[in-house]
Coordinates of C-alpha atoms and ligand atoms in Angstrom, one line a residue:
M945 CA 81.5 97.1 150.7
K946 CA 80.7 94.0 149.5
K947 CA 77.7 95.6 146.9
L948 CA 80.7 98.5 146.0
F949 CA 83.4 94.9 145.5
I950 CA 80.5 94.0 143.0
C951 CA 80.3 96.9 141.2
L952 CA 84.0 97.3 141.0
S953 CA 84.8 93.9 139.9
L954 CA 81.7 93.7 137.4
L955 CA 83.0 97.1 136.0
I956 CA 86.9 95.6 135.9
G957 CA 84.9 92.5 133.9
S958 CA 83.5 94.4 131.6
L959 CA 86.6 96.9 130.8
A960 CA 88.8 93.3 130.5
T961 CA 86.3 92.4 128.2
F962 CA 86.4 95.3 126.3
A963 CA 89.9 95.8 125.8
Q964 CA 90.0 91.7 124.6
N965 CA 87.6 92.3 122.1
Q966 CA 90.0 95.2 120.7
Y967 CA 92.9 92.6 119.9
N968 CA 91.7 90.2 117.7
I969 CA 95.2 88.6 116.1
I970 CA 95.3 86.0 114.1
P971 CA 97.6 84.0 114.9
I972 CA 97.6 85.1 118.6
P973 CA 100.9 86.6 120.0
Q974 CA 103.1 85.0 122.1
K975 CA 103.3 87.1 124.6
L976 CA 100.3 90.9 124.5
I977 CA 99.8 92.5 127.5
P978 CA 96.4 95.2 126.6
Q979 CA 97.0 99.1 128.3
S980 CA 94.4 101.4 128.6
G981 CA 93.9 104.1 125.9
E982 CA 94.9 104.4 122.6
F983 CA 97.2 105.8 119.6
V984 CA 94.6 107.5 117.0
I985 CA 96.8 107.9 113.1
G986 CA 95.9 111.1 111.7
K987 CA 97.8 114.3 109.8
S988 CA 100.6 115.0 111.8
T989 CA 101.1 111.3 112.6
S990 CA 105.0 110.7 111.2
V991 CA 106.1 107.7 110.0
V992 CA 109.8 107.1 111.5
S993 CA 112.0 104.0 110.1
A994 CA 115.2 102.5 110.7
T995 CA 117.0 102.7 106.7
E996 CA 116.9 99.2 106.4
F997 CA 113.2 98.9 107.8
K998 CA 112.0 101.8 105.2
D999 CA 110.3 99.4 102.5
V1000 CA 108.1 97.5 105.6
A1001 CA 107.1 101.2 106.2
N1002 CA 106.4 102.1 103.1
F1003 CA 104.3 98.8 102.9
L1004 CA 102.3 100.6 106.1
N1005 CA 102.0 103.7 104.6
E1006 CA 100.7 102.5 101.4
Q1007 CA 97.7 100.9 102.6
L1008 CA 96.9 103.6 105.2
N1009 CA 97.3 106.0 102.4
V1010 CA 94.8 103.7 100.7
V1011 CA 92.1 104.0 103.0
S1012 CA 92.6 107.1 104.1
G1013 CA 92.9 108.7 101.0
S1014 CA 96.6 110.9 101.8
S1015 CA 100.1 110.6 100.9
K1016 CA 102.1 110.9 103.6
K1017 CA 106.0 109.8 102.8
V1018 CA 108.2 108.2 105.1
S1019 CA 110.4 109.8 106.4
I1020 CA 114.2 108.3 107.2
K1021 CA 115.4 109.2 110.8
E1022 CA 117.0 106.8 113.5
K1023 CA 115.1 108.9 115.8
G1024 CA 111.6 109.1 116.2
L1025 CA 109.7 112.6 116.6
A1026 CA 108.4 113.9 119.7
S1027 CA 104.5 114.4 118.8
S1028 CA 103.0 111.5 117.0
S1029 CA 104.9 108.5 115.1
I1030 CA 104.6 104.8 114.2
Q1031 CA 108.8 104.3 114.6
F1032 CA 110.2 101.2 113.2
V1033 CA 113.4 100.3 115.5
K1034 CA 116.1 97.8 114.7
N1035 CA 116.7 95.8 117.5
E1036 CA 119.3 93.2 117.6
S1037 CA 118.4 91.3 120.4
L1038 CA 115.3 89.5 118.9
G1039 CA 115.1 86.7 117.1
D1040 CA 114.9 86.7 112.7
E1041 CA 111.5 86.7 113.2
A1042 CA 110.4 88.1 115.7
Y1043 CA 109.2 91.6 116.7
T1044 CA 107.9 93.5 119.7
L1045 CA 105.1 96.4 119.5
K1046 CA 104.3 98.8 121.9
A1047 CA 101.3 101.3 121.2
S1048 CA 100.8 104.0 123.6
S1049 CA 98.7 107.2 123.5
K1050 CA 101.7 109.5 121.6
Q1051 CA 103.5 106.4 120.1
V1052 CA 103.7 102.6 118.1
V1053 CA 107.0 101.4 118.2
I1054 CA 107.8 98.2 116.0
S1055 CA 110.9 96.9 117.0
A1056 CA 113.1 94.0 115.2
K1057 CA 116.2 92.4 114.2
T1058 CA 115.2 92.1 110.3
A1059 CA 112.7 93.3 107.6
K1060 CA 111.2 90.3 108.6
G1061 CA 110.5 90.8 111.5
A1062 CA 109.5 94.3 111.2
F1063 CA 106.8 93.2 108.5
Y1064 CA 105.3 91.3 110.8
G1065 CA 104.8 94.3 113.3
V1066 CA 103.3 95.9 110.9
Q1067 CA 100.6 93.3 110.0
T1068 CA 100.0 92.8 113.4
L1069 CA 99.6 96.7 113.8
L1070 CA 97.3 96.1 110.6
Q1071 CA 95.4 93.7 112.8
L1072 CA 95.1 96.3 115.5
L1073 CA 93.5 98.7 113.3
P1074 CA 90.1 98.6 112.8
T1075 CA 88.8 96.1 110.1
Q1076 CA 88.0 98.9 107.2
V1077 CA 92.1 99.1 107.0
F1078 CA 92.2 96.4 105.1
S1079 CA 89.8 97.9 101.9
E1080 CA 90.4 98.8 99.0
S1081 CA 90.0 102.2 98.7
K1082 CA 89.5 105.4 101.0
V1083 CA 87.1 104.8 103.3
E1084 CA 85.0 107.8 104.6
G1085 CA 85.7 109.1 107.8
L1086 CA 87.5 106.2 109.1
K1087 CA 89.4 106.8 113.0
L1088 CA 92.7 104.8 112.7
S1089 CA 93.2 103.9 116.6
V1090 CA 95.2 101.6 117.7
P1091 CA 94.2 100.2 121.2
N1092 CA 96.9 100.9 123.3
C1093 CA 99.4 97.4 124.4
T1094 CA 102.6 95.7 124.5
I1095 CA 103.3 93.0 122.1
E1096 CA 106.0 90.6 122.3
D1097 CA 105.9 88.0 119.6
A1098 CA 108.2 85.1 117.2
P1099 CA 107.0 82.1 115.9
R1100 CA 106.7 78.5 117.4
Y1101 CA 108.0 77.1 113.9
V1102 CA 110.4 77.8 111.4
Y1103 CA 108.5 76.6 108.2
R1104 CA 105.0 78.0 108.0
G1105 CA 103.5 76.9 104.4
L1106 CA 100.7 77.2 102.5
H1107 CA 100.5 75.0 99.3
L1108 CA 98.2 75.6 96.2
D1109 CA 98.3 72.8 92.8
V1110 CA 97.8 74.9 90.6
G1111 CA 98.1 71.5 87.6
R1112 CA 94.6 70.4 88.5
H1113 CA 93.0 73.9 87.7
F1114 CA 95.2 76.8 86.6
F1115 CA 94.9 79.9 88.8
P1116 CA 96.2 83.9 87.2
V1117 CA 99.2 85.5 88.1
S1118 CA 96.6 88.1 89.8
F1119 CA 95.1 85.2 92.0
V1120 CA 98.7 83.8 92.7
K1121 CA 99.7 87.4 94.0
K1122 CA 96.3 87.7 96.4
F1123 CA 96.9 84.1 97.6
I1124 CA 100.9 85.7 98.9
D1125 CA 98.6 88.3 100.2
L1126 CA 97.0 85.8 102.3
I1127 CA 99.7 83.9 103.2
A1128 CA 101.7 86.7 104.5
L1129 CA 98.9 88.4 106.2
H1130 CA 98.5 85.2 108.6
K1131 CA 102.1 85.1 108.7
F1132 CA 103.0 82.6 107.2
N1133 CA 106.5 82.6 105.8
T1134 CA 106.1 80.0 102.6
F1135 CA 104.2 79.3 99.5
H1136 CA 104.2 75.6 97.8
W1137 CA 103.4 76.0 94.4
H1138 CA 102.3 72.5 93.2
L1139 CA 103.4 73.4 89.1
T1140 CA 103.3 70.0 87.6
E1141 CA 100.5 66.5 87.6
D1142 CA 99.1 64.4 85.4
Q1143 CA 96.4 67.0 84.5
G1144 CA 98.8 69.7 83.5
W1145 CA 102.0 70.8 82.9
R1146 CA 102.5 74.5 84.4
I1147 CA 105.5 76.1 84.2
E1148 CA 107.9 77.5 80.8
I1149 CA 110.3 75.7 80.4
K1150 CA 112.8 76.9 77.7
K1151 CA 114.7 73.7 76.6
Y1152 CA 111.8 71.8 76.5
P1153 CA 108.6 74.1 74.7
K1154 CA 106.2 71.2 74.2
L1155 CA 106.3 70.7 77.5
T1156 CA 103.8 73.7 78.2
E1157 CA 102.7 73.3 74.2
I1158 CA 101.4 70.4 74.7
G1159 CA 102.0 69.3 78.6
S1160 CA 99.6 72.4 79.4
I1161 CA 96.4 71.6 77.9
R1162 CA 94.2 68.4 78.1
K1163 CA 91.1 67.9 75.7
E1164 CA 89.0 68.0 78.5
T1165 CA 88.1 67.1 82.0
L1166 CA 86.1 64.7 84.1
V1167 CA 82.9 66.0 85.0
G1168 CA 82.6 65.5 88.9
H1169 CA 83.4 61.6 91.1
Y1170 CA 85.6 59.6 89.6
G1171 CA 83.7 56.8 88.3
T1172 CA 81.1 58.8 86.6
G1173 CA 82.5 58.3 83.2
K1174 CA 81.1 61.8 82.4
Y1175 CA 84.1 64.4 80.3
D1176 CA 83.0 67.8 79.4
G1177 CA 84.7 68.1 76.3
K1178 CA 86.4 71.4 76.7
P1179 CA 90.3 72.0 76.1
Y1180 CA 91.5 73.2 79.5
G1181 CA 94.9 74.8 79.8
G1182 CA 96.9 77.5 81.1
F1183 CA 100.3 78.2 81.8
Y1184 CA 103.3 80.6 82.9
T1185 CA 105.8 81.9 81.3
Q1186 CA 109.5 82.4 82.8
D1187 CA 109.4 86.1 83.0
E1188 CA 105.2 85.9 85.0
V1189 CA 107.3 83.2 87.1
K1190 CA 109.9 86.0 87.7
D1191 CA 107.6 88.5 88.3
V1192 CA 106.1 86.5 91.1
V1193 CA 109.4 85.6 93.0
A1194 CA 110.0 89.0 92.9
Y1195 CA 106.1 89.7 94.4
A1196 CA 106.7 87.2 97.1
K1197 CA 109.9 88.2 98.0
K1198 CA 108.7 92.0 99.1
K1199 CA 105.8 89.9 101.2
F1200 CA 109.0 87.6 102.8
V1201 CA 107.3 84.4 101.8
T1202 CA 109.4 81.8 100.0
I1203 CA 107.8 79.5 97.0
V1204 CA 108.7 76.2 97.5
P1205 CA 108.5 75.3 93.6
E1206 CA 107.1 70.9 92.5
I1207 CA 108.4 69.2 89.9
E1208 CA 106.7 65.9 90.1
M1209 CA 108.7 62.6 89.4
P1210 CA 108.7 60.0 88.8
G1211 CA 104.8 59.5 89.2
H1212 CA 102.4 62.2 88.3
A1213 CA 104.0 62.5 84.9
Q1214 CA 101.6 62.3 82.4
A1215 CA 101.6 65.7 81.5
A1216 CA 104.8 65.2 80.7
L1217 CA 105.3 62.3 78.9
A1218 CA 102.0 63.2 76.6
A1219 CA 104.9 65.7 75.5
Y1220 CA 108.6 63.7 75.3
P1221 CA 106.7 60.1 75.3
E1222 CA 110.5 58.7 74.7
L1223 CA 110.4 59.3 78.4
G1224 CA 108.4 56.9 79.8
C1225 CA 108.4 53.5 79.7
N1226 CA 106.9 52.4 76.6
P1227 CA 108.1 55.1 74.5
D1228 CA 105.4 54.1 71.7
K1229 CA 102.3 54.3 73.3
I1230 CA 100.4 57.6 72.5
Y1231 CA 100.0 59.7 76.2
E1232 CA 97.7 62.5 75.9
V1233 CA 97.1 65.2 79.3
Y1234 CA 95.4 62.8 81.6
T1235 CA 91.7 63.9 81.6
T1236 CA 90.4 62.0 84.0
W1237 CA 91.1 62.7 88.2
G1238 CA 93.1 60.5 90.0
V1239 CA 96.8 58.9 89.5
S1240 CA 98.1 58.1 86.7
E1241 CA 100.0 54.4 86.1
D1242 CA 102.2 56.5 83.4
V1243 CA 105.7 57.4 85.5
F1244 CA 108.9 58.2 84.3
A1245 CA 111.4 55.5 83.3
P1246 CA 114.5 55.4 84.9
R1247 CA 116.7 56.3 82.0
E1248 CA 119.8 58.6 81.2
E1249 CA 117.8 60.1 79.5
T1250 CA 115.3 61.3 81.9
F1251 CA 118.0 62.2 83.9
T1252 CA 119.1 64.5 82.0
F1253 CA 115.7 66.3 80.9
L1254 CA 115.1 66.1 84.6
E1255 CA 118.2 67.7 85.7
N1256 CA 118.0 70.1 82.9
V1257 CA 114.2 70.6 83.9
L1258 CA 115.9 71.5 87.6
T1259 CA 118.5 74.0 86.0
E1260 CA 115.9 76.5 84.9
V1261 CA 113.9 76.0 87.9
M1262 CA 116.7 76.9 90.1
E1263 CA 117.4 79.7 88.3
L1264 CA 113.9 81.2 89.2
F1265 CA 113.2 80.4 92.6
P1266 CA 116.3 81.5 95.3
G1267 CA 114.6 79.9 98.0
Q1268 CA 116.4 77.1 99.4
Y1269 CA 113.7 73.9 98.8
I1270 CA 113.7 72.2 95.6
H1271 CA 109.9 70.0 96.1
I1272 CA 110.3 67.1 93.6
G1273 CA 107.0 65.5 94.5
G1274 CA 107.8 61.6 94.5
D1275 CA 104.4 60.7 95.7
E1276 CA 102.1 58.3 94.2
C1277 CA 104.4 56.5 91.8
P1278 CA 102.7 53.2 91.1
K1279 CA 105.0 50.3 90.2
T1280 CA 102.9 48.7 87.4
Q1281 CA 105.3 49.7 84.2
W1282 CA 108.7 49.3 86.0
K1283 CA 107.4 45.9 86.8
S1284 CA 106.3 44.3 83.2
S1285 CA 110.0 47.1 82.3
R1286 CA 112.9 45.1 80.4
F1287 CA 114.5 48.2 81.0
C1288 CA 113.8 48.6 84.7
Q1289 CA 113.8 45.5 85.1
N1290 CA 117.6 44.9 84.2
L1291 CA 117.9 48.2 85.9
M1292 CA 117.6 46.7 89.3
K1293 CA 119.9 43.9 89.3
R1294 CA 122.9 45.6 87.5
E1295 CA 122.2 47.9 90.9
G1296 CA 121.6 45.2 93.5
L1297 CA 117.9 46.7 93.8
K1298 CA 115.7 44.4 95.5
D1299 CA 112.4 45.5 94.0
E1300 CA 110.9 48.6 92.5
H1301 CA 110.3 51.0 95.9
E1302 CA 114.4 50.6 95.8
L1303 CA 113.9 51.6 92.1
Q1304 CA 112.2 54.6 93.6
S1305 CA 114.7 55.1 95.9
Y1306 CA 117.4 55.2 93.6
F1307 CA 115.0 58.0 91.2
I1308 CA 115.0 60.2 94.1
R1309 CA 118.5 59.3 95.3
R1310 CA 120.1 60.9 92.1
I1311 CA 117.6 63.5 92.3
D1312 CA 118.6 64.7 95.7
K1313 CA 122.5 64.4 94.6
F1314 CA 121.9 66.4 91.6
I1315 CA 119.9 69.5 93.8
T1316 CA 122.4 69.1 96.9
S1317 CA 125.5 70.0 94.2
K1318 CA 123.6 72.8 93.1
G1319 CA 123.7 74.2 97.2
R1320 CA 119.7 73.4 97.2
K1321 CA 117.2 71.1 99.5
M1322 CA 115.5 68.6 98.3
I1323 CA 111.9 68.2 99.5
G1324 CA 109.5 65.1 98.8
W1325 CA 106.0 63.9 100.1
D1326 CA 106.5 60.7 102.4
E1327 CA 106.8 57.8 99.6
I1328 CA 110.7 59.2 99.2
L1329 CA 111.3 56.9 102.1
E1330 CA 110.4 53.7 100.9
G1331 CA 113.4 51.6 99.3
G1332 CA 115.5 53.6 101.9
L1333 CA 115.6 57.0 102.5
S1334 CA 117.5 60.2 100.3
P1335 CA 120.9 61.4 102.8
N1336 CA 119.7 65.1 102.2
A1337 CA 116.1 64.7 102.2
T1338 CA 113.3 66.7 103.9
V1339 CA 109.9 64.5 104.4
M1340 CA 106.8 66.4 104.4
S1341 CA 104.7 64.1 106.3
W1342 CA 101.0 63.9 104.2
R1343 CA 99.1 60.3 104.8
G1344 CA 98.8 60.3 108.2
E1345 CA 102.5 61.5 110.4
E1346 CA 104.2 58.7 110.3
G1347 CA 106.9 59.3 107.8
G1348 CA 107.2 62.2 109.4
I1349 CA 107.7 59.9 112.7
A1350 CA 110.6 57.7 110.5
A1351 CA 112.0 60.6 109.2
A1352 CA 112.5 62.7 112.1
K1353 CA 114.0 59.4 113.6
E1354 CA 116.1 59.0 111.3
G1355 CA 117.2 62.7 112.0
H1356 CA 115.9 64.2 108.6
D1357 CA 114.3 67.4 108.9
V1358 CA 110.5 67.3 108.6
I1359 CA 107.3 69.3 107.3
M1360 CA 103.8 68.0 108.9
T1361 CA 101.0 68.2 106.5
P1362 CA 98.9 65.1 106.8
G1363 CA 95.5 64.2 105.1
S1364 CA 94.1 64.2 108.3
H1365 CA 94.4 67.6 109.6
L1366 CA 96.2 69.6 106.7
Y1367 CA 94.1 69.0 103.9
L1368 CA 92.1 72.3 102.6
D1369 CA 90.2 70.0 99.9
H1370 CA 88.0 67.7 102.0
Y1371 CA 84.4 69.0 103.1
Q1372 CA 84.8 71.3 105.4
A1373 CA 80.8 70.8 106.7
D1374 CA 78.1 68.6 106.1
P1375 CA 78.2 67.9 102.1
K1376 CA 75.1 67.5 101.7
T1377 CA 75.1 71.6 102.2
E1378 CA 78.5 72.1 100.5
P1379 CA 79.6 72.6 97.4
L1380 CA 81.0 69.1 95.0
A1381 CA 84.9 68.5 97.3
I1382 CA 87.0 65.4 96.6
G1383 CA 85.6 64.0 100.0
G1384 CA 86.7 63.5 103.6
F1385 CA 85.6 65.7 106.4
L1386 CA 87.9 68.3 107.8
T1387 CA 86.2 70.9 110.2
L1388 CA 87.6 74.3 111.2
E1389 CA 87.9 73.3 114.9
K1390 CA 89.7 69.9 113.4
V1391 CA 92.1 71.9 111.5
Y1392 CA 92.2 73.7 114.7
S1393 CA 93.4 71.1 117.3
Y1394 CA 96.4 69.6 115.8
E1395 CA 99.5 69.3 117.4
P1396 CA 102.1 68.8 115.3
A1397 CA 105.2 67.4 117.2
P1398 CA 104.1 63.9 117.7
K1399 CA 104.6 62.3 121.2
E1400 CA 106.1 59.4 119.3
L1401 CA 109.5 61.6 119.2
T1402 CA 111.4 62.6 122.4
T1403 CA 112.1 66.5 122.6
D1404 CA 115.6 65.8 120.5
Q1405 CA 113.5 64.4 117.9
K1406 CA 111.0 66.9 117.8
K1407 CA 113.5 70.1 116.7
F1408 CA 113.1 68.0 113.1
I1409 CA 109.9 69.0 112.5
L1410 CA 110.0 72.5 111.2
G1411 CA 106.8 72.7 110.8
L1412 CA 103.5 72.5 109.2
Q1413 CA 101.8 73.6 105.9
G1414 CA 97.9 73.5 104.8
N1415 CA 97.1 71.7 101.2
V1416 CA 95.0 73.0 98.7
W1417 CA 94.0 71.0 95.7
T1418 CA 92.6 71.8 93.1
E1419 CA 90.6 68.8 91.2
Y1420 CA 87.4 70.1 92.6
M1421 CA 88.2 73.5 92.5
E1422 CA 87.7 74.9 89.2
T1423 CA 87.2 78.7 90.1
T1424 CA 89.7 81.5 92.4
D1425 CA 86.5 82.2 95.1
K1426 CA 86.3 78.1 95.2
V1427 CA 90.3 78.1 96.3
E1428 CA 89.2 81.1 98.5
Y1429 CA 85.8 79.1 99.7
M1430 CA 88.1 76.3 100.9
T1431 CA 91.4 77.5 102.0
F1432 CA 89.5 80.3 104.7
P1433 CA 89.0 80.4 107.0
R1434 CA 90.6 76.9 108.0
A1435 CA 94.3 78.6 106.5
C1436 CA 93.9 80.9 109.6
A1437 CA 93.6 77.9 112.1
V1438 CA 96.7 76.6 110.5
A1439 CA 98.8 79.8 110.4
E1440 CA 97.9 80.3 114.5
V1441 CA 99.0 76.0 114.7
A1442 CA 101.6 77.3 113.6
W1443 CA 102.8 80.2 115.0
S1444 CA 101.2 80.3 118.1
P1445 CA 102.5 78.7 121.7
V1446 CA 100.4 76.3 122.5
S1447 CA 99.8 77.9 126.4
T1448 CA 97.8 80.7 124.3
R1449 CA 96.2 78.2 121.9
N1450 CA 92.1 78.0 122.4
Y1451 CA 89.2 77.3 119.6
T1452 CA 86.9 79.5 121.7
D1453 CA 88.6 82.4 121.9
F1454 CA 89.8 81.7 118.3
T1455 CA 86.3 81.7 116.8
K1456 CA 85.8 84.9 118.4
R1457 CA 89.0 86.5 117.4
L1458 CA 87.6 84.9 113.6
K1459 CA 84.4 86.9 113.8
V1460 CA 86.5 90.1 113.5
H1461 CA 89.0 88.7 111.0
I1462 CA 86.5 87.8 108.6
E1463 CA 85.7 91.3 108.4
R1464 CA 89.1 92.2 107.2
L1465 CA 88.9 88.8 104.8
G1466 CA 85.4 90.0 103.4
N1467 CA 87.4 93.9 103.2
L1468 CA 90.1 91.9 101.2
K1469 CA 87.3 90.1 98.6
V1470 CA 88.0 86.5 100.0
N1471 CA 85.1 84.3 99.3
Y1472 CA 85.6 82.5 103.0
A1473 CA 83.4 80.1 103.8
K1474 CA 81.1 80.3 107.1
S1475 CA 80.0 77.1 107.9
F1476 CA 81.8 77.3 111.0
L1477 CA 79.8 80.2 112.2
S1478 CA 76.4 77.7 112.4
A1479 CA 78.7 75.0 113.7
K1480 CA 77.5 73.4 116.8
Ligands
LIG459 C1 99.4 63.9 98.2 O1 98.0 63.8 98.5 N1 99.7 63.5 96.6 C2 100.9 64.5 98.1

């Protein structure tokens, strides 16, 4: 009897392992109940959808068609068919980004309240299928089987972001779209597009053509780390036209990704000043687009002309980007030039500002007022706390969590993106074995260990933490391959921290799922880093 019991438990154990091995979803769903059996998508399978989920159903269909080499159309019906079908069903009782997925031998049913929820259901369904479903062309003999299960899923945080700096290095629209696809695959909902920098202005502004004619090109680039004094002697540039931006925004919308555009001020402005020197503290200076990494001393002067310029720029930006958030930078603004400027010192006296931090706060408040008057919300890096936080600001906490904690205590919304855990430009393994990076050391495991709700906050204050974001600064990422290498798989860990409940998170289990997930990334031709496979 005892023997039989042992045999049975071994059998059940191995069945359970087998079952577990089929559910390699990243980010892990809130609740997943494995069931025996499978659903197989075949020639006779219909895709049936509620009218408002038709585009999402089509998105699934297109991917299935690519790998199976067929061209099935989605039939739009409110009620499913009796035989094999994948159904999209509206369920008003679910949350805005939630979905349920039920796979049984005859059908897969994805229920959601919104098309976005249904889209996340599709992302999960794709991850229940063999990893070859992510291939770019027909896969001969591929059995499209889905292990039976019941999933109930919804995100932990409403803001789940990935950032890309296109100022230090510029990446083409085709890559930006691939990046957005990867954002969507991991159920992130926000792409923070860092569009202006000391080293390059990357977005066409019709009213100020010199921003891109002059500001998008630097004459050369620093080689290696700061302090080498070596430059490559090669002009470097690139920018997005407004038509390209519109195309990217429309693309992102289809993937339920909102873009947060960032226009840096009052610092990180050297490229803009190369184009319009009259906006700097020393209009007579010959400004050049910055060729060195680091923080330039050349910042905007808080003159009326500058505010007019920035408001005009932001007006064009808001016409291009429909999302609620507009990011205005606000980080790393050296105060040296303001200290030695007669205009700035007089302005401070006139406005009763006691130091240059208050002058920065004055600058940001004016911009906040403008953005708010247009019905949008301003986000800035945590330096916008210095000298007093503007009334409507959302804070992105990057110099640790202190800024985020202080802002949440004052009742402001916060996005956590501390350098210690979410800067994906840092080394991910022993620098001796890695390509050149900016510095730091951030392993996959450390990213995964991140907890965005600081203990210092009360339950009510924690509600101001809207979510988190991984940042990809590109000083040392000259190519799209390198961006992918630095971003993945660490962004997979960011995604799970942002989406999944703490109770489901387990690093060992995550890496087991990740070993399957990287096959998907491989099929998507993502140049992910493999160092985690050999990490102890
Ligand atoms: C930043 O990393 N300067 C926001």
